[in-house]
């Protein structure tokens, strides 16, 4: 299949699938629906009508929605070249890493194996780790040893050394996240197609930029890490937050100076964000904006496919939040906060907001 | 042989206390395939207490993991007895301790590997330093103002670490790369706190390489020290191996017990999804071959202490897709059954294609690869490597015998025609006849496939599909009419009225059936019906022509051997011998592979895709695990 034909096919599939995206503007409308109406609308009526606890229903809904996303992923990666497929699958591998984190947390807290199993996502072979082998381990050290025999060997070796020295989950999880973003950033630079490369840099770069800014603010000012330690946890982005910029930013002494030194449009975006949650909300919307832009105006099939998957994931998260809020009978204010429809406030102010 | 064994659905009602014994008895008979469907009776609910299952799962996991470190003996199943929860829990707890022991030793081995790796890195670093005019003793000594670290770091972390160290006022110099690691020297101003640097180095996976004492000694002395260190590591490794072996011997009896207890507990755990309970009563549903039912009842009667009820009935029509099919057990057919299984399992009630597949496979393989010498080599090789090939060696032997049989018919021994007079003729003497026979074979094969399709549809109570469905009665009438007409055309020059009538009537019948079963706008209906009718005509034509390859390959075989022998004749004595030997090897390897692929293609696409739904369920009865899992 020629490159043009491949992109034409992929673009057609993406265009057809993009018609089912909900978008932020329709979320308000959906947030007015009752639980049965939502179940009907998203084809989850059977799951919601099954007898069971709120928790089990919520898990079933979440699992069902992830399956929807992964089914889309399976269809879209089929016509891609190995490098492109590798990049998109690397993006989706976050669900495997969620599972890994669940396993690690479960093992650290010595939870019942059944409880850990119930919290694992059921993933297709393309993106999953060998969960069963990992699940059979009886301690964190054994789990990390087991992980060393798989594709995450380097991460596991470092993670184990960190865990043996510090005995804490934070360093482990930070290493896992850091490795995830490094991997997708590295794969973008390996794409041969210049057009795909440019759009993909913007798209993946926005995700890496978001993670970098949040980590920078959190590690440097909330956890009080030294500039060198903070820099080590960050990932040079293929877009705005490149290596030298990160080196300059981590050396600054307070949050205001960091935000003032950010490149546009990030500086304006975060100028008056008064807490980390609000920064996160705005950065997420910035990422969705770029994804929407690539989906609407992009030419590269693979970049549009990834943009679609990012937006689809957001949609499914919205759906899950809506259903979860109905299951838990949360007030509308909480729902708006959770959906990001109203500016974020600190958690201890939520009660006042309600 | 062609039809799968008759099955019955059974429901065993026992008292809860008899469940473990009932599971064991069912496993011993090896004729009970559990049915995990929820029963229609609302009063029967899944068992709530899962302690037994949990203990078993954990114990099994531990035993499997132990088997990766030390050999786990086979279970001793001379006495079949019920394993109670207490005993299972006790074995599980012991296995937990045994696994801790194994884990500890695994860590010991890993630590030794790590030390060996570090020593290697040290040797590499010193060899590198040896080329520089540097006082290594000075590098090792403590500095007042300078902080110096020598070590290795994963290569992909170097750039990030370099940037981070720059922020901490340190410099990173990379002087060598080995495998996935970079050897680095880190230099910076001395800071007694150093928590920032330590945290950074630890996050980056930095491993310090200790510079040995006496760096100003002669290189031979340093190398001798390193050899001693390497010997020490190897000694420790040998000691650890010995310790593990001794412990494995000490644990042998307990491992036999654990393995036995788990093998005896497994049937009850495997049955769990098929067990339902109501009060003191428990019900187990499953499928049993009808012929094995009396034996099952007799054994249950002998083993259960309390009364029980065993109800059996024939499978209902709506259950047919769920009924398991008992696989072919004939030893000669086993390798062919494996190839059939690659495609799928026959649905219950359908014809099992294994025997037919075997016969037609051997016929086509022999025709396409007919040579006494080549067949003998193939059969002999399969026989000689029978241990490595397992049951599959029979496949090679039979294929070789088939080649030999057709070799006798064609009069070919390693391509030579003179050694053995042909009982029939060489394919190259009359290629047209060979092609005609191949077409005839194709017609027979496809007609047989249609007949099987019709039988299978009738067997699963789908009469309309048997008549009008793809490859059903109407299709067969069309095909036979077409063949009749084609033969008549070739012999008399005219298609014939009756064949033409049959073809037109059959196509009209198919078109009418498709028209009636389609729900679409009229334009779309016309389009689909026309295309489907055309596809039927083209499909049968192309499928029949596909069988020409049987003749083509038999001719090809002869032609290739003629080429080999002609080339050999053009060479000197030595060259000729080499040409004949290597030419034969080339033809055998090339053709054996290609012919096998071509025959499989004909079987799968022209045969199985017609009459074999392949969506059945394999009969996997509950049984005791007689052998341990592989270590």
Short mmCIF file of N, CA and C in Angstrom, two decimals, chain B residues 81-210:
data_model
loop_
_atom_site.label_atom_id
_atom_site.label_comp_id
_atom_site.label_asym_id
_atom_site.label_seq_id
_atom_site.Cartn_x
_atom_site.Cartn_y
_atom_site.Cartn_z
N UNK B 81 -7.42 -39.98 47.17
CA UNK B 81 -8.15 -39.66 48.39
C UNK B 81 -8.56 -38.19 48.36
N UNK B 82 -9.48 -37.87 49.23
CA UNK B 82 -9.98 -36.50 49.30
C UNK B 82 -9.00 -35.63 50.08
N UNK B 83 -8.73 -34.42 49.58
CA UNK B 83 -7.87 -33.48 50.30
C UNK B 83 -8.77 -32.45 50.98
N UNK B 84 -8.65 -32.35 52.30
CA UNK B 84 -9.49 -31.39 53.03
C UNK B 84 -8.80 -30.03 53.11
N UNK B 85 -9.61 -29.03 53.44
CA UNK B 85 -9.11 -27.65 53.45
C UNK B 85 -7.90 -27.50 54.38
N UNK B 86 -7.95 -28.12 55.56
CA UNK B 86 -6.84 -27.97 56.52
C UNK B 86 -5.52 -28.45 55.92
N UNK B 87 -5.61 -29.61 55.27
CA UNK B 87 -4.39 -30.18 54.69
C UNK B 87 -3.86 -29.28 53.57
N UNK B 88 -4.80 -28.76 52.78
CA UNK B 88 -4.41 -27.87 51.67
C UNK B 88 -3.75 -26.60 52.21
N UNK B 89 -4.35 -26.05 53.28
CA UNK B 89 -3.80 -24.83 53.88
C UNK B 89 -2.41 -25.11 54.45
N UNK B 90 -2.25 -26.29 55.04
CA UNK B 90 -0.95 -26.62 55.63
C UNK B 90 0.11 -26.74 54.53
N UNK B 91 -0.25 -27.41 53.44
CA UNK B 91 0.69 -27.55 52.32
C UNK B 91 1.02 -26.18 51.73
N UNK B 92 0.01 -25.33 51.61
CA UNK B 92 0.21 -23.99 51.06
C UNK B 92 1.19 -23.20 51.93
N UNK B 93 1.01 -23.30 53.25
CA UNK B 93 1.91 -22.57 54.16
C UNK B 93 3.34 -23.09 54.01
N UNK B 94 3.49 -24.41 53.90
CA UNK B 94 4.85 -24.95 53.73
C UNK B 94 5.45 -24.50 52.39
N UNK B 95 4.61 -24.49 51.35
CA UNK B 95 5.09 -24.04 50.04
C UNK B 95 5.52 -22.57 50.10
N UNK B 96 4.83 -21.78 50.92
CA UNK B 96 5.19 -20.37 51.10
C UNK B 96 6.61 -20.28 51.65
N UNK B 97 6.90 -21.12 52.65
CA UNK B 97 8.25 -21.09 53.26
C UNK B 97 9.29 -21.59 52.24
N UNK B 98 8.90 -22.65 51.51
CA UNK B 98 9.84 -23.21 50.52
C UNK B 98 10.13 -22.17 49.44
N UNK B 99 9.11 -21.42 49.03
CA UNK B 99 9.32 -20.41 48.00
C UNK B 99 10.21 -19.29 48.52
N UNK B 100 10.04 -18.93 49.80
CA UNK B 100 10.90 -17.91 50.40
C UNK B 100 12.36 -18.35 50.33
N UNK B 101 12.56 -19.64 50.61
CA UNK B 101 13.91 -20.20 50.55
C UNK B 101 14.45 -20.09 49.12
N UNK B 102 13.62 -20.48 48.17
CA UNK B 102 14.05 -20.44 46.76
C UNK B 102 14.36 -19.01 46.34
N UNK B 103 13.49 -18.09 46.78
CA UNK B 103 13.65 -16.68 46.42
C UNK B 103 14.96 -16.14 46.96
N UNK B 104 15.24 -16.54 48.21
CA UNK B 104 16.48 -16.10 48.86
C UNK B 104 17.69 -16.57 48.04
N UNK B 105 17.62 -17.81 47.58
CA UNK B 105 18.74 -18.34 46.80
C UNK B 105 18.81 -17.71 45.42
N UNK B 106 17.63 -17.43 44.86
CA UNK B 106 17.63 -16.74 43.57
C UNK B 106 18.31 -15.38 43.71
N UNK B 107 17.99 -14.71 44.82
CA UNK B 107 18.61 -13.41 45.08
C UNK B 107 20.11 -13.57 45.23
N UNK B 108 20.52 -14.68 45.90
CA UNK B 108 21.94 -14.98 46.07
C UNK B 108 22.64 -15.09 44.72
N UNK B 109 21.99 -15.82 43.80
CA UNK B 109 22.57 -15.99 42.46
C UNK B 109 22.64 -14.64 41.75
N UNK B 110 21.59 -13.86 41.92
CA UNK B 110 21.56 -12.56 41.24
C UNK B 110 22.66 -11.65 41.77
N UNK B 111 22.86 -11.71 43.09
CA UNK B 111 23.89 -10.88 43.71
C UNK B 111 25.26 -11.28 43.16
N UNK B 112 25.47 -12.59 43.01
CA UNK B 112 26.75 -13.06 42.45
C UNK B 112 26.90 -12.60 41.01
N UNK B 113 25.80 -12.65 40.26
CA UNK B 113 25.85 -12.17 38.87
C UNK B 113 26.22 -10.69 38.84
N UNK B 114 25.62 -9.95 39.79
CA UNK B 114 25.87 -8.51 39.86
C UNK B 114 27.34 -8.25 40.20
N UNK B 115 27.88 -9.03 41.16
CA UNK B 115 29.29 -8.86 41.53
C UNK B 115 30.19 -9.18 40.34
N UNK B 116 29.82 -10.24 39.61
CA UNK B 116 30.64 -10.64 38.45
C UNK B 116 30.60 -9.54 37.40
N UNK B 117 29.41 -8.95 37.23
CA UNK B 117 29.27 -7.88 36.24
C UNK B 117 30.11 -6.66 36.66
N UNK B 118 30.05 -6.36 37.96
CA UNK B 118 30.79 -5.20 38.46
C UNK B 118 32.31 -5.41 38.27
N UNK B 119 32.73 -6.67 38.53
CA UNK B 119 34.15 -6.99 38.35
C UNK B 119 34.56 -6.82 36.89
N UNK B 120 33.68 -7.26 36.01
CA UNK B 120 33.96 -7.10 34.57
C UNK B 120 34.10 -5.63 34.20
N UNK B 121 33.16 -4.83 34.75
CA UNK B 121 33.19 -3.39 34.46
C UNK B 121 34.48 -2.79 35.01
N UNK B 122 34.88 -3.27 36.19
CA UNK B 122 36.10 -2.75 36.81
C UNK B 122 37.32 -3.10 35.93
N UNK B 123 37.34 -4.35 35.45
CA UNK B 123 38.44 -4.75 34.59
C UNK B 123 38.49 -3.90 33.33
N UNK B 124 37.29 -3.66 32.76
CA UNK B 124 37.22 -2.85 31.54
C UNK B 124 37.69 -1.42 31.83
N UNK B 125 37.28 -0.88 32.99
CA UNK B 125 37.65 0.49 33.33
C UNK B 125 39.16 0.60 33.52
N UNK B 126 39.74 -0.37 34.24
CA UNK B 126 41.17 -0.32 34.49
C UNK B 126 41.96 -0.49 33.19
N UNK B 127 41.44 -1.36 32.31
CA UNK B 127 42.12 -1.55 31.02
C UNK B 127 42.10 -0.24 30.25
N UNK B 128 41.01 0.50 30.38
CA UNK B 128 40.89 1.78 29.69
C UNK B 128 41.85 2.82 30.30
N UNK B 129 41.89 2.83 31.64
CA UNK B 129 42.77 3.79 32.33
C UNK B 129 44.24 3.49 32.03
N UNK B 130 44.53 2.21 31.78
CA UNK B 130 45.92 1.82 31.57
C UNK B 130 46.51 2.54 30.36
N UNK B 131 45.63 2.91 29.41
CA UNK B 131 46.12 3.59 28.21
C UNK B 131 46.35 5.09 28.45
N UNK B 132 45.92 5.58 29.61
CA UNK B 132 46.08 7.01 29.91
C UNK B 132 47.26 7.20 30.86
N UNK B 133 47.82 8.37 30.79
CA UNK B 133 48.93 8.65 31.69
C UNK B 133 48.37 9.33 32.94
N UNK B 134 47.64 8.53 33.75
CA UNK B 134 46.96 9.10 34.92
C UNK B 134 47.41 8.32 36.15
N UNK B 135 47.59 9.05 37.23
CA UNK B 135 47.95 8.39 38.49
C UNK B 135 46.65 7.87 39.12
N UNK B 136 46.39 6.58 38.97
CA UNK B 136 45.12 6.02 39.46
C UNK B 136 45.05 6.06 40.98
N UNK B 137 46.20 5.97 41.61
CA UNK B 137 46.23 6.05 43.08
C UNK B 137 45.66 7.37 43.55
N UNK B 138 45.96 8.43 42.76
CA UNK B 138 45.46 9.76 43.13
C UNK B 138 43.94 9.82 42.97
N UNK B 139 43.40 9.08 41.99
CA UNK B 139 41.94 9.07 41.80
C UNK B 139 41.25 8.43 42.99
N UNK B 140 41.91 7.43 43.55
CA UNK B 140 41.28 6.67 44.63
C UNK B 140 41.30 7.44 45.95
N UNK B 141 42.38 8.22 46.15
CA UNK B 141 42.57 8.89 47.44
C UNK B 141 41.47 9.93 47.70
N UNK B 142 41.18 10.17 48.97
CA UNK B 142 40.17 11.15 49.37
C UNK B 142 40.69 12.56 49.10
N UNK B 143 39.84 13.42 48.48
CA UNK B 143 40.29 14.79 48.18
C UNK B 143 39.65 15.75 49.17
N UNK B 144 40.38 16.83 49.40
CA UNK B 144 39.86 17.82 50.35
C UNK B 144 38.77 18.69 49.74
N UNK B 145 39.01 19.10 48.50
CA UNK B 145 38.06 20.04 47.87
C UNK B 145 37.28 19.42 46.71
N UNK B 146 37.67 18.25 46.32
CA UNK B 146 37.09 17.66 45.11
C UNK B 146 36.30 16.40 45.43
N UNK B 147 35.15 16.33 44.80
CA UNK B 147 34.30 15.15 44.97
C UNK B 147 34.38 14.35 43.68
N UNK B 148 34.76 13.08 43.76
CA UNK B 148 35.02 12.30 42.56
C UNK B 148 34.29 10.96 42.62
N UNK B 149 33.54 10.65 41.58
CA UNK B 149 32.82 9.35 41.51
C UNK B 149 33.16 8.70 40.19
N UNK B 150 33.52 7.41 40.26
CA UNK B 150 33.78 6.66 39.03
C UNK B 150 32.79 5.50 39.01
N UNK B 151 32.12 5.32 37.91
CA UNK B 151 31.15 4.22 37.89
C UNK B 151 30.46 4.08 36.55
N UNK B 152 29.40 3.28 36.54
CA UNK B 152 28.64 3.08 35.30
C UNK B 152 27.20 3.54 35.50
N UNK B 153 26.60 3.96 34.40
CA UNK B 153 25.23 4.43 34.44
C UNK B 153 24.56 3.95 33.13
N UNK B 154 23.27 3.54 33.18
CA UNK B 154 22.62 3.11 31.92
C UNK B 154 22.78 4.20 30.86
N UNK B 155 23.14 3.76 29.65
CA UNK B 155 23.51 4.70 28.60
C UNK B 155 22.43 5.76 28.35
N UNK B 156 21.17 5.34 28.40
CA UNK B 156 20.12 6.31 28.04
C UNK B 156 19.87 7.35 29.13
N UNK B 157 20.48 7.16 30.31
CA UNK B 157 20.29 8.16 31.36
C UNK B 157 21.39 9.22 31.37
N UNK B 158 22.42 9.01 30.53
CA UNK B 158 23.62 9.87 30.62
C UNK B 158 23.29 11.34 30.36
N UNK B 159 22.55 11.61 29.29
CA UNK B 159 22.30 13.01 28.93
C UNK B 159 21.53 13.75 30.02
N UNK B 160 20.49 13.06 30.53
CA UNK B 160 19.69 13.69 31.58
C UNK B 160 20.52 13.92 32.84
N UNK B 161 21.33 12.90 33.17
CA UNK B 161 22.14 13.00 34.38
C UNK B 161 23.16 14.12 34.23
N UNK B 162 23.69 14.25 33.02
CA UNK B 162 24.69 15.29 32.78
C UNK B 162 24.08 16.67 33.04
N UNK B 163 22.86 16.87 32.52
CA UNK B 163 22.17 18.15 32.72
C UNK B 163 21.89 18.40 34.19
N UNK B 164 21.39 17.36 34.87
CA UNK B 164 21.04 17.50 36.28
C UNK B 164 22.29 17.77 37.12
N UNK B 165 23.39 17.08 36.78
CA UNK B 165 24.62 17.28 37.55
C UNK B 165 25.16 18.69 37.35
N UNK B 166 24.96 19.21 36.14
CA UNK B 166 25.38 20.58 35.86
C UNK B 166 24.69 21.55 36.81
N UNK B 167 23.39 21.28 37.07
CA UNK B 167 22.64 22.14 37.99
C UNK B 167 23.15 22.00 39.42
N UNK B 168 23.73 20.81 39.72
CA UNK B 168 24.24 20.58 41.08
C UNK B 168 25.73 20.97 41.16
N UNK B 169 26.25 21.58 40.10
CA UNK B 169 27.63 22.06 40.12
C UNK B 169 28.66 20.97 39.87
N UNK B 170 28.25 19.88 39.24
CA UNK B 170 29.18 18.79 38.95
C UNK B 170 29.32 18.60 37.45
N UNK B 171 30.41 17.94 37.09
CA UNK B 171 30.66 17.64 35.68
C UNK B 171 30.61 16.14 35.47
N UNK B 172 30.08 15.74 34.33
CA UNK B 172 30.07 14.31 34.02
C UNK B 172 30.91 14.08 32.77
N UNK B 173 31.87 13.17 32.88
CA UNK B 173 32.71 12.85 31.72
C UNK B 173 32.52 11.39 31.38
N UNK B 174 32.09 11.15 30.15
CA UNK B 174 31.91 9.75 29.73
C UNK B 174 33.18 9.32 29.01
N UNK B 175 33.79 8.21 29.47
CA UNK B 175 35.04 7.81 28.82
C UNK B 175 34.93 6.48 28.09
N UNK B 176 33.81 5.75 28.28
CA UNK B 176 33.71 4.46 27.59
C UNK B 176 32.25 4.00 27.60
N UNK B 177 31.90 3.22 26.59
CA UNK B 177 30.56 2.59 26.57
C UNK B 177 30.73 1.10 26.42
N UNK B 178 30.03 0.34 27.24
CA UNK B 178 30.07 -1.13 27.13
C UNK B 178 28.64 -1.64 27.24
N UNK B 179 28.21 -2.41 26.25
CA UNK B 179 26.85 -2.93 26.21
C UNK B 179 25.86 -1.79 26.47
N UNK B 180 24.99 -1.91 27.44
CA UNK B 180 24.00 -0.84 27.63
C UNK B 180 24.45 0.22 28.61
N UNK B 181 25.69 0.14 29.07
CA UNK B 181 26.15 1.06 30.12
C UNK B 181 27.21 2.02 29.62
N UNK B 182 27.24 3.18 30.27
CA UNK B 182 28.29 4.15 29.98
C UNK B 182 29.18 4.25 31.22
N UNK B 183 30.49 4.25 31.01
CA UNK B 183 31.42 4.44 32.13
C UNK B 183 31.66 5.93 32.26
N UNK B 184 31.47 6.43 33.47
CA UNK B 184 31.55 7.88 33.64
C UNK B 184 32.42 8.25 34.85
N UNK B 185 32.94 9.46 34.77
CA UNK B 185 33.62 10.05 35.93
C UNK B 185 32.82 11.31 36.27
N UNK B 186 32.46 11.46 37.53
CA UNK B 186 31.69 12.64 37.95
C UNK B 186 32.57 13.44 38.92
N UNK B 187 32.73 14.69 38.60
CA UNK B 187 33.62 15.54 39.41
C UNK B 187 32.89 16.81 39.79
N UNK B 188 33.12 17.26 41.04
CA UNK B 188 32.50 18.50 41.46
C UNK B 188 33.07 18.95 42.79
N UNK B 189 32.65 20.11 43.24
CA UNK B 189 33.17 20.59 44.54
C UNK B 189 32.67 19.70 45.67
N UNK B 190 33.49 19.53 46.65
CA UNK B 190 33.14 18.65 47.76
C UNK B 190 32.04 19.29 48.61
N UNK B 191 31.06 18.46 48.94
CA UNK B 191 29.97 18.91 49.81
C UNK B 191 29.67 17.76 50.74
N UNK B 192 29.90 17.96 52.04
CA UNK B 192 29.79 16.83 52.96
C UNK B 192 28.36 16.30 53.11
N UNK B 193 27.38 17.19 52.88
CA UNK B 193 25.97 16.72 52.96
C UNK B 193 25.67 15.73 51.85
N UNK B 194 25.84 16.19 50.62
CA UNK B 194 25.74 15.34 49.42
C UNK B 194 24.41 14.61 49.22
N UNK B 195 23.35 15.00 49.97
CA UNK B 195 22.10 14.25 49.82
C UNK B 195 21.52 14.43 48.42
N UNK B 196 21.68 15.65 47.86
CA UNK B 196 21.16 15.93 46.53
C UNK B 196 21.85 15.05 45.49
N UNK B 197 23.17 14.97 45.59
CA UNK B 197 23.93 14.17 44.62
C UNK B 197 23.59 12.69 44.76
N UNK B 198 23.51 12.24 46.00
CA UNK B 198 23.21 10.81 46.24
C UNK B 198 21.86 10.44 45.63
N UNK B 199 20.87 11.31 45.90
CA UNK B 199 19.52 11.04 45.39
C UNK B 199 19.53 11.00 43.86
N UNK B 200 20.28 11.93 43.28
CA UNK B 200 20.36 12.01 41.83
C UNK B 200 21.01 10.77 41.23
N UNK B 201 22.14 10.37 41.83
CA UNK B 201 22.86 9.21 41.31
C UNK B 201 22.01 7.95 41.47
N UNK B 202 21.30 7.88 42.58
CA UNK B 202 20.46 6.69 42.79
C UNK B 202 19.32 6.66 41.78
N UNK B 203 18.71 7.82 41.51
CA UNK B 203 17.62 7.85 40.53
C UNK B 203 18.12 7.47 39.14
N UNK B 204 19.37 7.81 38.86
CA UNK B 204 19.90 7.55 37.51
C UNK B 204 20.45 6.14 37.36
N UNK B 205 20.38 5.36 38.43
CA UNK B 205 20.88 3.97 38.36
C UNK B 205 22.39 3.91 38.28
N UNK B 206 23.08 4.87 38.93
CA UNK B 206 24.54 4.92 38.91
C UNK B 206 25.10 3.81 39.82
N UNK B 207 26.07 3.05 39.31
CA UNK B 207 26.74 2.03 40.14
C UNK B 207 28.21 2.39 40.20
N UNK B 208 28.70 2.61 41.42
CA UNK B 208 30.11 2.99 41.57
C UNK B 208 31.01 1.80 41.27
N UNK B 209 32.14 2.08 40.62
CA UNK B 209 33.13 1.01 40.41
C UNK B 209 34.24 1.26 41.42
N UNK B 210 34.39 0.38 42.40
CA UNK B 210 35.44 0.62 43.39
C UNK B 210 36.82 0.40 42.77
#
